[in-house]
Coordinates of C-alpha atoms in Angstrom, one line a residue:
Chain A
M14 CA -0.4 -30.4 -1.6
I15 CA -1.2 -31.3 -5.1
K16 CA 1.6 -33.4 -6.7
P17 CA 2.8 -31.1 -9.5
L18 CA 2.9 -28.1 -7.2
K19 CA 4.9 -30.1 -4.7
Y20 CA 7.4 -30.9 -7.4
F21 CA 7.5 -27.3 -8.5
F22 CA 8.5 -26.1 -5.0
V23 CA 11.0 -28.8 -4.6
F24 CA 12.5 -28.0 -8.0
A25 CA 12.3 -24.2 -7.4
F26 CA 14.2 -24.3 -4.1
T27 CA 16.7 -26.9 -5.2
G28 CA 17.3 -24.8 -8.3
M29 CA 17.6 -21.6 -6.4
N30 CA 20.2 -23.1 -4.1
F31 CA 22.1 -24.5 -7.0
F32 CA 22.1 -21.2 -8.9
L33 CA 22.9 -19.1 -5.9
S34 CA 25.9 -21.3 -5.2
C35 CA 27.0 -20.7 -8.8
N36 CA 26.3 -17.0 -8.6
K37 CA 29.7 -16.1 -7.1
I38 CA 31.7 -13.0 -7.9
P39 CA 35.5 -13.7 -7.9
T40 CA 37.8 -11.5 -5.9
F41 CA 41.0 -10.2 -7.4
P42 CA 44.2 -11.5 -6.0
T43 CA 46.2 -8.8 -4.2
N44 CA 49.7 -9.9 -5.1
N45 CA 51.4 -6.7 -4.3
N46 CA 54.7 -8.5 -4.7
P47 CA 54.3 -11.7 -6.7
K48 CA 56.1 -14.6 -4.9
S49 CA 56.4 -16.9 -7.9
F50 CA 56.5 -16.8 -11.6
S51 CA 53.1 -18.2 -11.7
E52 CA 51.9 -15.1 -9.8
V53 CA 53.9 -12.8 -12.0
F54 CA 52.3 -14.3 -15.1
D55 CA 48.8 -14.0 -13.5
E56 CA 49.3 -10.4 -12.6
Y57 CA 50.6 -9.6 -16.1
W58 CA 48.1 -11.6 -18.0
N59 CA 45.1 -10.2 -16.1
G60 CA 46.5 -6.7 -16.3
M61 CA 46.6 -7.0 -20.0
N62 CA 43.2 -8.7 -20.2
R63 CA 41.5 -5.9 -18.3
N64 CA 43.5 -2.8 -19.3
Y65 CA 44.7 -3.3 -22.9
L66 CA 42.6 -1.3 -25.4
Y67 CA 42.9 -3.2 -28.7
W68 CA 41.4 -6.6 -28.0
D69 CA 38.6 -6.0 -30.4
I70 CA 41.0 -5.6 -33.4
D71 CA 44.1 -7.3 -32.1
T72 CA 45.2 -10.6 -33.8
T73 CA 46.8 -11.9 -30.6
N74 CA 44.6 -14.7 -29.1
W75 CA 45.0 -13.8 -25.4
D76 CA 43.3 -16.9 -24.1
H77 CA 45.7 -19.0 -26.3
I78 CA 48.6 -17.0 -24.7
Y79 CA 47.3 -18.0 -21.3
N80 CA 47.0 -21.7 -22.1
T81 CA 50.4 -21.8 -23.7
Y82 CA 52.5 -19.7 -21.3
K83 CA 50.8 -20.3 -17.9
P84 CA 52.3 -23.8 -17.7
I85 CA 55.7 -22.5 -18.9
F86 CA 55.8 -19.7 -16.3
S87 CA 54.7 -22.2 -13.6
Q88 CA 57.9 -24.1 -14.3
L89 CA 60.2 -21.1 -13.8
D90 CA 61.8 -20.2 -10.5
L91 CA 61.6 -16.5 -9.5
N92 CA 64.7 -16.9 -7.4
N93 CA 66.8 -18.3 -10.3
A94 CA 68.5 -15.6 -12.2
D95 CA 68.7 -17.7 -15.4
D96 CA 64.9 -18.2 -15.3
V97 CA 64.3 -14.5 -14.7
K98 CA 66.4 -13.8 -17.8
K99 CA 64.7 -16.5 -19.7
S100 CA 61.3 -14.9 -18.9
V101 CA 62.1 -11.8 -21.0
G102 CA 62.1 -14.0 -24.1
Y103 CA 58.7 -15.4 -23.2
F104 CA 57.3 -11.9 -22.7
K105 CA 58.7 -10.9 -26.1
E106 CA 57.0 -13.9 -27.7
M107 CA 53.7 -13.1 -26.0
T108 CA 53.6 -9.5 -27.1
C109 CA 55.2 -9.6 -30.6
G110 CA 51.9 -9.4 -32.4
L111 CA 50.2 -6.6 -30.4
T112 CA 48.6 -3.8 -32.3
D113 CA 49.4 -1.0 -29.8
A114 CA 52.5 0.9 -31.1
H115 CA 52.9 2.6 -27.7
Y116 CA 53.3 -0.8 -26.1
Y117 CA 56.5 -1.0 -24.2
I118 CA 57.7 -3.2 -21.3
S119 CA 60.4 -2.1 -19.0
F120 CA 61.6 -4.5 -16.3
T121 CA 62.1 -3.4 -12.8
R122 CA 63.6 -6.7 -11.6
H123 CA 67.3 -6.0 -11.0
E124 CA 68.6 -9.0 -13.1
I125 CA 66.8 -7.8 -16.2
A126 CA 66.6 -4.0 -15.5
D127 CA 68.5 -3.3 -18.7
S128 CA 66.0 -5.3 -20.8
S129 CA 63.0 -3.8 -22.5
I130 CA 60.4 -4.9 -25.1
Y131 CA 59.1 -2.6 -27.8
P132 CA 57.1 -4.8 -30.3
A133 CA 56.1 -2.0 -32.7
Y134 CA 59.7 -0.8 -33.1
D135 CA 60.9 -4.4 -33.5
K136 CA 58.4 -4.9 -36.3
K137 CA 59.1 -1.6 -38.0
K138 CA 62.9 -1.7 -37.9
N139 CA 62.8 -4.6 -40.3
N140 CA 61.0 -2.5 -42.9
S141 CA 63.3 -1.4 -45.7
D142 CA 62.0 2.1 -45.7
F143 CA 62.3 2.6 -41.9
H144 CA 64.8 5.1 -40.7
D145 CA 66.0 6.5 -37.4
P146 CA 64.9 10.0 -36.3
F147 CA 66.7 12.7 -38.1
P148 CA 67.4 16.3 -36.8
Y149 CA 65.8 18.1 -39.7
W150 CA 66.3 21.5 -38.1
R151 CA 70.0 21.3 -38.9
V152 CA 69.2 21.2 -42.6
D153 CA 66.1 23.3 -42.7
S154 CA 67.5 26.4 -41.1
N155 CA 69.3 26.8 -44.5
Y156 CA 66.0 27.2 -46.2
L157 CA 64.8 29.9 -43.8
D158 CA 65.2 33.7 -44.2
K159 CA 68.0 35.1 -42.1
N160 CA 66.0 36.3 -39.1
Y161 CA 64.9 32.8 -38.2
Q162 CA 64.7 31.8 -34.5
L163 CA 66.1 28.6 -33.0
G164 CA 65.6 27.7 -29.4
F165 CA 66.4 24.8 -27.0
D166 CA 64.8 24.0 -23.7
N167 CA 66.8 21.4 -21.7
T168 CA 64.2 21.1 -19.0
N169 CA 61.9 19.5 -21.5
S170 CA 63.8 16.8 -23.3
I171 CA 62.9 13.4 -24.8
N172 CA 65.6 10.7 -25.0
G173 CA 68.2 13.2 -24.0
D174 CA 67.3 15.6 -26.8
P175 CA 66.2 19.0 -25.5
L176 CA 63.0 20.5 -26.9
T177 CA 64.2 22.2 -30.1
V178 CA 62.0 24.8 -31.9
L179 CA 62.9 26.4 -35.3
Y180 CA 60.7 29.1 -36.6
G181 CA 61.0 31.6 -39.4
T182 CA 59.9 32.5 -42.9
I183 CA 60.9 31.0 -46.2
Q184 CA 61.3 33.5 -49.0
N185 CA 59.2 35.9 -47.0
K186 CA 56.1 34.0 -48.2
I187 CA 55.8 31.0 -46.0
L188 CA 55.8 30.6 -42.2
Y189 CA 57.7 27.6 -41.1
F190 CA 57.5 26.0 -37.6
Y191 CA 59.4 22.9 -36.4
C192 CA 59.6 21.2 -33.1
N193 CA 61.2 17.9 -32.1
N194 CA 58.9 17.1 -29.3
F195 CA 55.6 18.3 -27.8
S196 CA 56.3 20.1 -24.6
L197 CA 55.5 23.5 -26.1
S198 CA 52.8 24.4 -23.7
K199 CA 54.8 23.3 -20.8
S200 CA 57.8 25.5 -21.9
Y201 CA 55.5 28.4 -22.8
H202 CA 53.8 28.3 -19.4
A203 CA 57.0 27.6 -17.4
S204 CA 57.6 30.1 -14.5
S205 CA 61.3 30.4 -15.5
T206 CA 62.2 32.0 -18.7
N207 CA 63.5 29.9 -21.6
D208 CA 64.4 30.1 -25.3
I209 CA 61.1 28.7 -26.4
Q210 CA 58.8 31.3 -25.0
P211 CA 59.8 34.3 -27.2
I212 CA 59.7 32.0 -30.3
L213 CA 56.2 30.8 -29.6
K214 CA 55.0 34.3 -28.8
S215 CA 56.4 35.5 -32.1
F216 CA 54.9 32.6 -34.0
F217 CA 51.5 33.0 -32.4
N218 CA 51.5 36.8 -32.9
N219 CA 52.1 36.2 -36.6
L220 CA 49.3 33.7 -36.8
N221 CA 46.9 36.2 -35.1
N222 CA 48.0 39.0 -37.4
L223 CA 49.0 37.2 -40.5
P224 CA 51.1 39.4 -42.7
A225 CA 49.7 39.9 -46.2
N226 CA 52.8 38.5 -47.9
I227 CA 52.4 35.1 -46.2
H228 CA 50.8 32.6 -48.5
G229 CA 51.2 29.4 -46.6
L230 CA 52.2 27.7 -43.3
I231 CA 54.4 24.7 -42.9
I232 CA 54.3 22.8 -39.6
D233 CA 57.1 20.2 -39.4
V234 CA 56.7 17.3 -37.0
R235 CA 59.2 14.9 -38.7
S236 CA 61.0 12.6 -36.2
N237 CA 58.9 14.1 -33.4
Y238 CA 58.0 11.4 -30.9
G239 CA 55.1 13.3 -29.4
G240 CA 54.7 14.5 -25.9
N241 CA 52.2 16.3 -23.8
L242 CA 48.6 16.0 -24.9
S243 CA 47.8 19.6 -24.1
D244 CA 50.0 20.7 -27.1
L245 CA 47.2 19.5 -29.4
N246 CA 44.9 22.3 -28.3
F247 CA 47.8 24.6 -27.7
L248 CA 49.2 24.4 -31.2
V249 CA 46.3 23.4 -33.5
G250 CA 43.9 25.6 -31.5
K251 CA 45.8 28.6 -32.8
L252 CA 44.9 27.7 -36.4
I253 CA 41.1 27.5 -35.9
S254 CA 38.3 29.8 -34.8
K255 CA 35.7 27.1 -34.1
P256 CA 36.0 23.6 -32.6
L257 CA 37.6 21.1 -34.9
H258 CA 36.2 17.6 -35.0
F259 CA 39.0 15.4 -36.3
G260 CA 38.2 11.9 -35.0
Y261 CA 37.0 9.8 -32.1
T262 CA 38.4 8.2 -29.0
Q263 CA 37.3 5.2 -27.1
Y264 CA 38.2 3.8 -23.6
K265 CA 37.7 0.7 -21.5
S266 CA 34.5 0.8 -19.5
G267 CA 34.8 -2.4 -17.5
N268 CA 36.9 -5.4 -16.7
G269 CA 35.7 -7.4 -19.7
R270 CA 38.1 -7.6 -22.6
L271 CA 35.5 -6.1 -24.8
D272 CA 34.0 -3.6 -22.4
Y273 CA 34.3 -0.2 -24.2
T274 CA 32.8 3.2 -24.0
P275 CA 31.1 4.4 -27.2
W276 CA 33.3 6.2 -29.6
I277 CA 33.5 9.8 -28.4
K278 CA 34.1 12.8 -30.7
A279 CA 37.6 14.1 -30.5
I280 CA 37.4 17.9 -30.6
I281 CA 40.1 20.5 -30.6
D282 CA 39.0 23.8 -29.1
P283 CA 40.2 27.1 -30.6
G284 CA 42.6 29.1 -28.6
T285 CA 41.5 32.4 -26.9
D286 CA 41.4 35.1 -29.6
S287 CA 42.7 32.7 -32.2
K288 CA 41.8 33.4 -35.8
E289 CA 41.0 30.9 -38.5
I290 CA 44.1 30.4 -40.8
T291 CA 42.7 30.1 -44.3
I292 CA 46.1 30.0 -46.2
P293 CA 47.3 26.5 -47.1
I294 CA 48.7 24.6 -44.2
I295 CA 51.1 21.8 -44.9
V296 CA 52.2 19.4 -42.2
L297 CA 55.4 17.4 -42.7
A298 CA 55.9 14.1 -40.9
D299 CA 57.9 10.9 -41.4
N300 CA 57.8 7.4 -40.1
A301 CA 59.5 8.4 -36.9
S302 CA 56.6 10.9 -36.2
A303 CA 54.7 9.2 -33.4
S304 CA 51.9 9.6 -30.8
L305 CA 50.9 13.3 -30.4
S306 CA 52.7 14.2 -33.6
E307 CA 50.3 11.9 -35.4
A308 CA 47.3 13.5 -33.8
I309 CA 48.7 16.9 -34.9
V310 CA 49.1 15.5 -38.5
M311 CA 45.6 14.1 -38.5
A312 CA 44.1 17.3 -37.1
I313 CA 45.7 19.4 -39.7
D314 CA 44.8 16.9 -42.4
A315 CA 41.2 17.3 -41.3
L316 CA 41.3 21.0 -42.0
P317 CA 39.9 22.0 -45.5
N318 CA 43.2 23.8 -46.2
G319 CA 45.5 21.1 -44.7
T320 CA 47.8 18.8 -46.6
F321 CA 50.2 16.1 -45.3
I322 CA 53.5 15.6 -47.1
G323 CA 56.1 13.0 -46.1
E324 CA 56.0 9.4 -45.1
T325 CA 53.4 7.2 -43.3
T326 CA 53.7 8.0 -39.6
F327 CA 54.8 5.5 -36.9
G328 CA 51.3 4.4 -36.0
A329 CA 51.2 5.1 -32.2
T330 CA 47.9 7.0 -32.5
G331 CA 46.3 6.0 -29.2
P332 CA 46.8 8.7 -26.5
L333 CA 48.7 7.9 -23.3
T334 CA 47.8 9.2 -19.8
D335 CA 47.7 8.2 -16.2
F336 CA 46.0 4.8 -15.5
N337 CA 43.6 6.5 -13.0
A338 CA 42.1 8.8 -15.5
F339 CA 40.3 6.0 -17.4
N340 CA 41.1 2.9 -15.4
D341 CA 42.8 1.4 -18.4
G342 CA 46.1 1.4 -20.2
S343 CA 49.5 1.3 -18.5
F344 CA 49.9 -0.9 -15.4
V345 CA 52.6 -2.4 -13.2
V346 CA 53.5 -5.9 -12.0
P347 CA 55.1 -5.0 -8.7
D348 CA 58.8 -5.7 -8.4
F349 CA 58.9 -7.1 -11.9
L350 CA 57.8 -4.9 -14.8
N351 CA 56.0 -1.8 -16.0
V352 CA 53.7 -1.9 -19.0
Q353 CA 53.2 1.2 -21.1
T354 CA 50.1 0.9 -23.3
S355 CA 47.6 3.3 -24.7
S356 CA 44.9 4.8 -22.5
G357 CA 42.5 5.4 -25.4
K358 CA 42.0 4.2 -29.0
F359 CA 41.8 6.8 -31.7
K360 CA 39.8 6.6 -34.9
Y361 CA 40.2 9.2 -37.6
L362 CA 37.3 11.1 -39.2
N363 CA 37.1 8.5 -42.0
G364 CA 36.4 5.8 -39.5
R365 CA 39.8 4.1 -39.8
I366 CA 42.1 3.1 -36.9
Y367 CA 45.7 3.7 -37.9
E368 CA 47.2 2.2 -34.8
G369 CA 50.2 0.0 -35.7
K370 CA 49.9 1.0 -39.3
G371 CA 50.5 4.7 -39.4
F372 CA 48.7 7.6 -41.0
P373 CA 49.5 7.8 -44.8
P374 CA 50.5 11.1 -46.4
D375 CA 48.5 12.9 -49.0
I376 CA 51.8 13.3 -51.0
F377 CA 54.4 10.7 -50.4
I378 CA 58.0 11.9 -50.5
P379 CA 60.5 9.4 -49.1
F380 CA 63.2 10.1 -46.6
N381 CA 66.4 10.7 -48.4
K382 CA 69.4 10.6 -46.0
G383 CA 71.9 11.2 -48.7
A384 CA 70.2 14.4 -49.9
L385 CA 69.7 15.6 -46.3
Q386 CA 73.4 15.1 -45.7
N387 CA 74.0 17.5 -48.6
D388 CA 71.6 20.0 -47.1
K389 CA 68.7 19.1 -49.5
D390 CA 65.3 18.4 -48.0
F391 CA 63.0 17.1 -50.7
Q392 CA 60.0 16.9 -48.4
L393 CA 60.3 20.5 -47.4
E394 CA 60.9 21.5 -51.1
K395 CA 57.7 19.8 -52.1
A396 CA 55.8 21.7 -49.5
I397 CA 57.4 25.0 -50.6
N398 CA 56.5 24.3 -54.3
L399 CA 53.0 23.3 -53.4
I400 CA 52.4 26.7 -51.6
H401 CA 53.9 28.7 -54.5
Chain B
M26 CA 18.3 -24.9 -21.1
K27 CA 16.9 -28.3 -20.1
Q28 CA 16.0 -26.9 -16.7
K29 CA 14.2 -23.9 -18.3
I30 CA 12.0 -26.3 -20.4
I31 CA 11.2 -28.5 -17.3
I32 CA 10.0 -25.5 -15.3
I33 CA 7.8 -24.2 -18.2
S34 CA 6.4 -27.6 -18.7
F35 CA 5.5 -28.0 -15.0
L36 CA 3.7 -24.7 -15.0
I37 CA 1.8 -25.3 -18.2
I38 CA 0.7 -28.7 -16.9
S39 CA -0.3 -27.4 -13.5
A40 CA -2.2 -24.4 -14.9
S41 CA -4.2 -26.6 -17.3
E42 CA -5.4 -28.8 -14.5
A43 CA -6.7 -25.8 -12.5
K44 CA -10.4 -25.1 -12.8
T45 CA -10.8 -21.9 -10.8
Q46 CA -10.7 -18.1 -11.3
S47 CA -8.6 -16.1 -13.7
T48 CA -7.5 -12.6 -13.2
I49 CA -5.7 -10.1 -15.5
G50 CA -4.1 -7.0 -14.3
L51 CA -2.0 -4.0 -15.2
G52 CA 0.7 -2.5 -13.1
F53 CA 3.4 0.2 -13.1
G54 CA 6.2 0.9 -10.8
Y55 CA 9.7 1.7 -9.8
S56 CA 12.7 -0.5 -10.3
N57 CA 16.1 -0.4 -8.6
N58 CA 18.9 -2.5 -10.0
H59 CA 22.3 -3.5 -8.7
L60 CA 24.9 -4.9 -11.0
N61 CA 26.6 -7.6 -8.9
T62 CA 30.2 -7.7 -10.1
N63 CA 33.7 -6.9 -9.0
I64 CA 35.2 -3.5 -9.9
S65 CA 37.6 -3.4 -6.9
N66 CA 40.5 -3.0 -9.3
R67 CA 39.0 0.1 -10.8
T68 CA 40.4 3.1 -8.9
F69 CA 38.1 5.8 -7.6
T70 CA 35.1 4.1 -9.0
K71 CA 31.8 3.3 -7.3
N72 CA 29.2 0.8 -8.6
K73 CA 25.9 2.6 -8.1
N74 CA 22.4 1.2 -8.2
G75 CA 20.2 2.5 -11.0
S76 CA 16.6 3.7 -10.6
G77 CA 14.2 3.0 -13.4
F78 CA 10.6 2.0 -14.1
G79 CA 8.7 -1.0 -15.2
S80 CA 5.2 -2.0 -16.2
E81 CA 3.6 -5.4 -16.2
L82 CA 0.7 -7.2 -17.7
I83 CA -0.5 -9.9 -15.3
F84 CA -2.3 -13.1 -15.9
S85 CA -3.2 -14.9 -12.7
H86 CA -5.0 -18.2 -12.2
S87 CA -6.1 -19.4 -8.8
Y88 CA -5.2 -23.0 -8.3
S89 CA -6.8 -23.4 -4.9
R90 CA -8.0 -21.1 -2.1
K91 CA -4.4 -20.5 -1.1
I92 CA -2.4 -20.9 -4.2
N93 CA -2.3 -18.7 -7.4
F94 CA -0.2 -19.1 -10.5
E95 CA 0.8 -15.9 -12.0
T96 CA 2.6 -15.0 -15.2
G97 CA 2.5 -12.1 -17.7
I98 CA 4.8 -9.8 -19.6
T99 CA 6.9 -7.3 -17.7
F100 CA 8.9 -4.5 -19.2
L101 CA 11.6 -3.7 -16.6
Q102 CA 14.5 -1.3 -16.6
K103 CA 17.6 -2.7 -15.0
N104 CA 19.8 0.3 -14.8
Y105 CA 23.2 0.9 -13.1
S106 CA 26.0 3.3 -13.2
F107 CA 29.7 3.6 -12.4
N108 CA 30.5 6.9 -10.7
R109 CA 34.1 8.1 -10.2
T110 CA 35.0 9.5 -6.8
G111 CA 37.7 11.6 -5.2
S112 CA 39.5 13.9 -7.6
Y113 CA 37.6 12.2 -10.5
T114 CA 34.1 13.1 -9.1
G115 CA 31.8 14.2 -12.0
I116 CA 32.9 11.4 -14.3
S117 CA 30.3 8.7 -14.7
E118 CA 28.8 6.1 -17.0
D119 CA 25.1 5.2 -16.8
F120 CA 23.6 2.2 -18.3
K121 CA 19.8 2.1 -19.0
N122 CA 18.9 -1.4 -19.9
S123 CA 15.4 -2.4 -21.0
Y124 CA 14.3 -6.0 -20.4
L125 CA 11.2 -7.9 -21.5
Q126 CA 10.5 -10.4 -18.9
L127 CA 8.3 -13.5 -18.5
P128 CA 7.8 -14.3 -14.8
L129 CA 6.4 -17.7 -13.6
I130 CA 5.2 -17.2 -10.1
V131 CA 3.5 -19.2 -7.5
Q132 CA 1.6 -17.0 -5.0
F133 CA 0.8 -18.4 -1.5
K134 CA -2.0 -16.6 0.2
F135 CA -1.2 -16.1 3.9
F136 CA -3.7 -13.4 4.8
D137 CA -7.3 -12.9 3.6
K138 CA -9.6 -10.6 5.7
Q139 CA -11.9 -7.7 5.0
K140 CA -11.2 -7.5 1.2
I141 CA -7.4 -7.5 1.8
Q142 CA -5.3 -10.4 0.6
L143 CA -1.6 -10.9 1.2
F144 CA 0.6 -13.3 -0.8
F145 CA 4.1 -14.6 -0.8
D146 CA 5.5 -14.7 -4.3
A147 CA 8.2 -17.1 -5.5
G148 CA 9.2 -18.3 -8.9
F149 CA 11.4 -17.9 -11.8
F150 CA 11.7 -15.4 -14.6
F151 CA 13.1 -15.4 -18.1
S152 CA 14.0 -12.1 -19.7
Y153 CA 15.4 -10.7 -22.9
W154 CA 17.7 -7.7 -22.9
A155 CA 15.8 -5.7 -25.5
S156 CA 17.7 -2.5 -25.7
A157 CA 20.0 -0.3 -23.8
K158 CA 21.4 3.3 -23.7
V159 CA 24.6 4.5 -22.3
N160 CA 25.2 8.0 -21.1
G161 CA 28.4 9.2 -19.7
I162 CA 30.7 12.0 -18.8
T163 CA 34.4 11.3 -19.4
P164 CA 37.6 13.2 -19.7
D165 CA 38.4 14.1 -23.3
I166 CA 42.0 13.0 -23.5
L167 CA 42.7 15.0 -26.6
N168 CA 41.1 18.2 -25.3
S169 CA 43.4 19.3 -22.5
S170 CA 45.1 22.5 -21.5
D171 CA 48.0 23.5 -19.2
N172 CA 47.8 25.9 -16.4
L173 CA 50.6 27.5 -14.4
E174 CA 49.8 27.0 -10.7
N175 CA 50.8 29.4 -7.9
N176 CA 53.5 27.0 -6.9
G177 CA 55.2 27.4 -10.3
R178 CA 54.1 23.9 -11.5
V179 CA 52.3 23.4 -14.8
T180 CA 49.2 21.3 -14.3
Q181 CA 47.3 19.6 -17.1
Y182 CA 43.6 19.7 -17.1
L183 CA 41.4 17.4 -19.2
Q184 CA 38.1 18.8 -20.4
L185 CA 35.0 16.7 -19.7
T186 CA 32.8 15.6 -22.5
R187 CA 29.3 14.0 -22.5
Y188 CA 28.0 11.2 -24.6
A189 CA 24.6 9.6 -24.9
E190 CA 24.2 6.7 -27.3
K191 CA 22.3 3.6 -28.0
Y192 CA 24.2 0.7 -26.6
Q193 CA 25.7 -1.4 -29.4
F194 CA 25.2 -5.1 -28.6
N195 CA 28.2 -7.3 -29.3
K196 CA 27.5 -10.9 -30.3
I197 CA 30.7 -12.1 -28.7
R198 CA 30.3 -10.2 -25.4
D199 CA 26.6 -9.7 -24.6
S200 CA 24.3 -12.4 -23.3
R201 CA 20.8 -11.1 -24.0
L202 CA 18.8 -13.9 -22.5
E203 CA 18.6 -14.0 -18.7
M204 CA 17.1 -16.4 -16.3
G205 CA 16.7 -16.1 -12.6
W206 CA 14.6 -16.5 -9.5
L207 CA 12.2 -14.1 -7.9
G208 CA 10.6 -13.6 -4.5
G209 CA 8.3 -11.0 -3.1
I210 CA 5.1 -10.0 -1.4
T211 CA 1.9 -8.8 -3.0
T212 CA -1.1 -7.3 -1.4
S213 CA -4.5 -6.7 -3.0
Y214 CA -7.6 -4.9 -2.0
Y215 CA -10.8 -6.1 -3.6
F216 CA -13.4 -3.3 -4.1
N217 CA -15.8 -6.1 -5.1
K218 CA -15.5 -9.6 -6.5
K219 CA -14.4 -8.2 -9.9
Y220 CA -12.1 -5.3 -9.3
A221 CA -9.1 -4.9 -7.1
L222 CA -6.0 -2.8 -6.6
F223 CA -2.6 -4.4 -5.8
I224 CA 0.8 -3.3 -4.5
S225 CA 3.6 -5.7 -5.1
G226 CA 7.3 -5.8 -4.2
K227 CA 9.5 -8.3 -5.9
F228 CA 13.2 -9.1 -6.0
Y229 CA 14.7 -10.6 -9.1
Q230 CA 18.1 -12.3 -9.0
S231 CA 19.6 -13.3 -12.3
F232 CA 21.4 -16.7 -12.5
D233 CA 22.9 -15.7 -15.8
D234 CA 26.0 -13.6 -16.4
Q235 CA 25.1 -10.5 -18.5
Q236 CA 28.1 -11.6 -20.7
K237 CA 28.7 -14.7 -22.7
Q238 CA 31.6 -16.8 -21.5
Y239 CA 34.1 -15.3 -24.0
M240 CA 37.4 -15.2 -22.1
I241 CA 39.5 -16.8 -19.3
N242 CA 39.2 -15.2 -15.9
Q243 CA 36.0 -13.4 -16.8
V244 CA 34.4 -11.3 -14.1
P245 CA 30.7 -12.0 -14.2
K246 CA 27.9 -9.5 -14.0
F247 CA 24.6 -10.4 -12.5
N248 CA 21.5 -8.1 -12.3
Q249 CA 19.7 -7.9 -8.9
T250 CA 16.5 -5.9 -9.3
V251 CA 13.9 -4.7 -6.9
F252 CA 10.6 -3.8 -8.5
I253 CA 7.8 -2.1 -6.6
S254 CA 4.6 -1.9 -8.6
M255 CA 1.0 -1.0 -8.1
G256 CA -2.0 -1.5 -10.4
C257 CA -5.4 -3.0 -10.9
L258 CA -6.7 -6.5 -11.2
L259 CA -9.8 -7.6 -13.1
N260 CA -11.4 -11.0 -12.1
L261 CA -12.5 -12.5 -15.4
S262 CA -14.8 -15.1 -13.8
A263 CA -16.8 -12.9 -11.5
N264 CA -19.5 -10.2 -11.7
P265 CA -19.1 -7.1 -9.6
Q266 CA -21.3 -7.1 -6.5

């Protein structure tokens, strides 16, 4: 054989063997129950690496976290209660800068079962203008005409507070609707009767047959932590007669940190027989309005007749659902911790992602606890004045 | 990179020393690609081969009676998809990837009778990930509704939505240059000394991850492609007889 050709074949087959030997696909460890802190760390770090949504905009350097904390966790003893307690502090350090405002770690290990980590709340509670949720319905019922309806559903509660719905008219000119969480559709469709069903029927009937004296609609989602995603169509769908495009969602599409689907249009479908509400719609929200409340706020703000009054929202705009739906988001490190994190990213119509920052109001009216304690709600009053 | 330069140099030197016949050809065919990766952690998900097409412009130079060098330009689709299974059936994501490829092939003739020639093909290829499209069907998380089931439970249903978009390359993530080895069999039928038809089957195995090394514990993705093509060959140094 001619010399160069001989070299070619020798080179080709040597190279082929070399590259084939490099061309290995790693298998994932199946640590159903991590046996050491090193395995706990690997499960957690890889779970975040593959399932967390915000790596493209997050300022946390996840590789740096690996290089820094892997040796630290390797030194800890999973059978030593002090080390187990110490690990909570390390998890807190690793996650303090994360963008996702839904991000929450609860520990299932018995020594630290009472510990949790909520980076977004930890960041926000230090802001001077941050306040705890407030039960506005106690004050706002004073603004409503006498025939208002107030209902509670204890079967659908968040943080021990039952679903609370307040509905009525203000000066016979404005429809007002308040709810403290979003389990409206669940309550409405429940097989057993509850307080919420007649209120919602009354509200939806009025929306479908809007009385001539009604000049505006106020939807109040202040201090509403969100809830079931189906309430977005269920509530906003009653205000529109054609699909409403109000933003985009994006999900993970692979195991790579930057493997994402394209941005997909977020559409709200109109409800059956719903009519377009053309009177001014004002949505009230505050900095404790989170998750689905923020989606409701952004959807109403996307309407040509929608205005948002109040404070910048909490900033947990990414929707949450079961891991299996998208193969991303929340995951578990068996026998140690549960991670709650967004299943999708949300981008508003204007192309901005408000995760971790919150959606700003069109008209800013700050929370005023002193006034509220004296039955004065300046945010609601601004909304009433704007409609008049 | 050094290895790539050495291989190219070898072939250029070898080809320049040859003094025999040259052939050009044009072929079209079917491609079937598998993305070799690990998605075992992704629940209810199947990594499915993608069908596509390809076309090739061939330059072949006979080195001896038994050996040909072949190169050319190949346009090749390396498609794949991830399909959900079980209760998620109907959800999918299809990637249609177009590559421009430069193969460097040595053909060893092992059969030559009655106008029919058969070759073993072996070599390397270099390719450039020119463009891609991604089509999918996914649940629309913000478009869901509740339904009261017969058992009294309320079940949430997510609407499915479609998307079809040009794939946005990411400079941090995507490695658009690919190198690999290839092997295959080609058969040609010569009508006369100048014109021939060929059928070829080749397997392309990428050495390079489809992604740049941008994170710790990265799961690599390698294209493995079968390309079956047929077309015609024109011998530039012969007259038809």
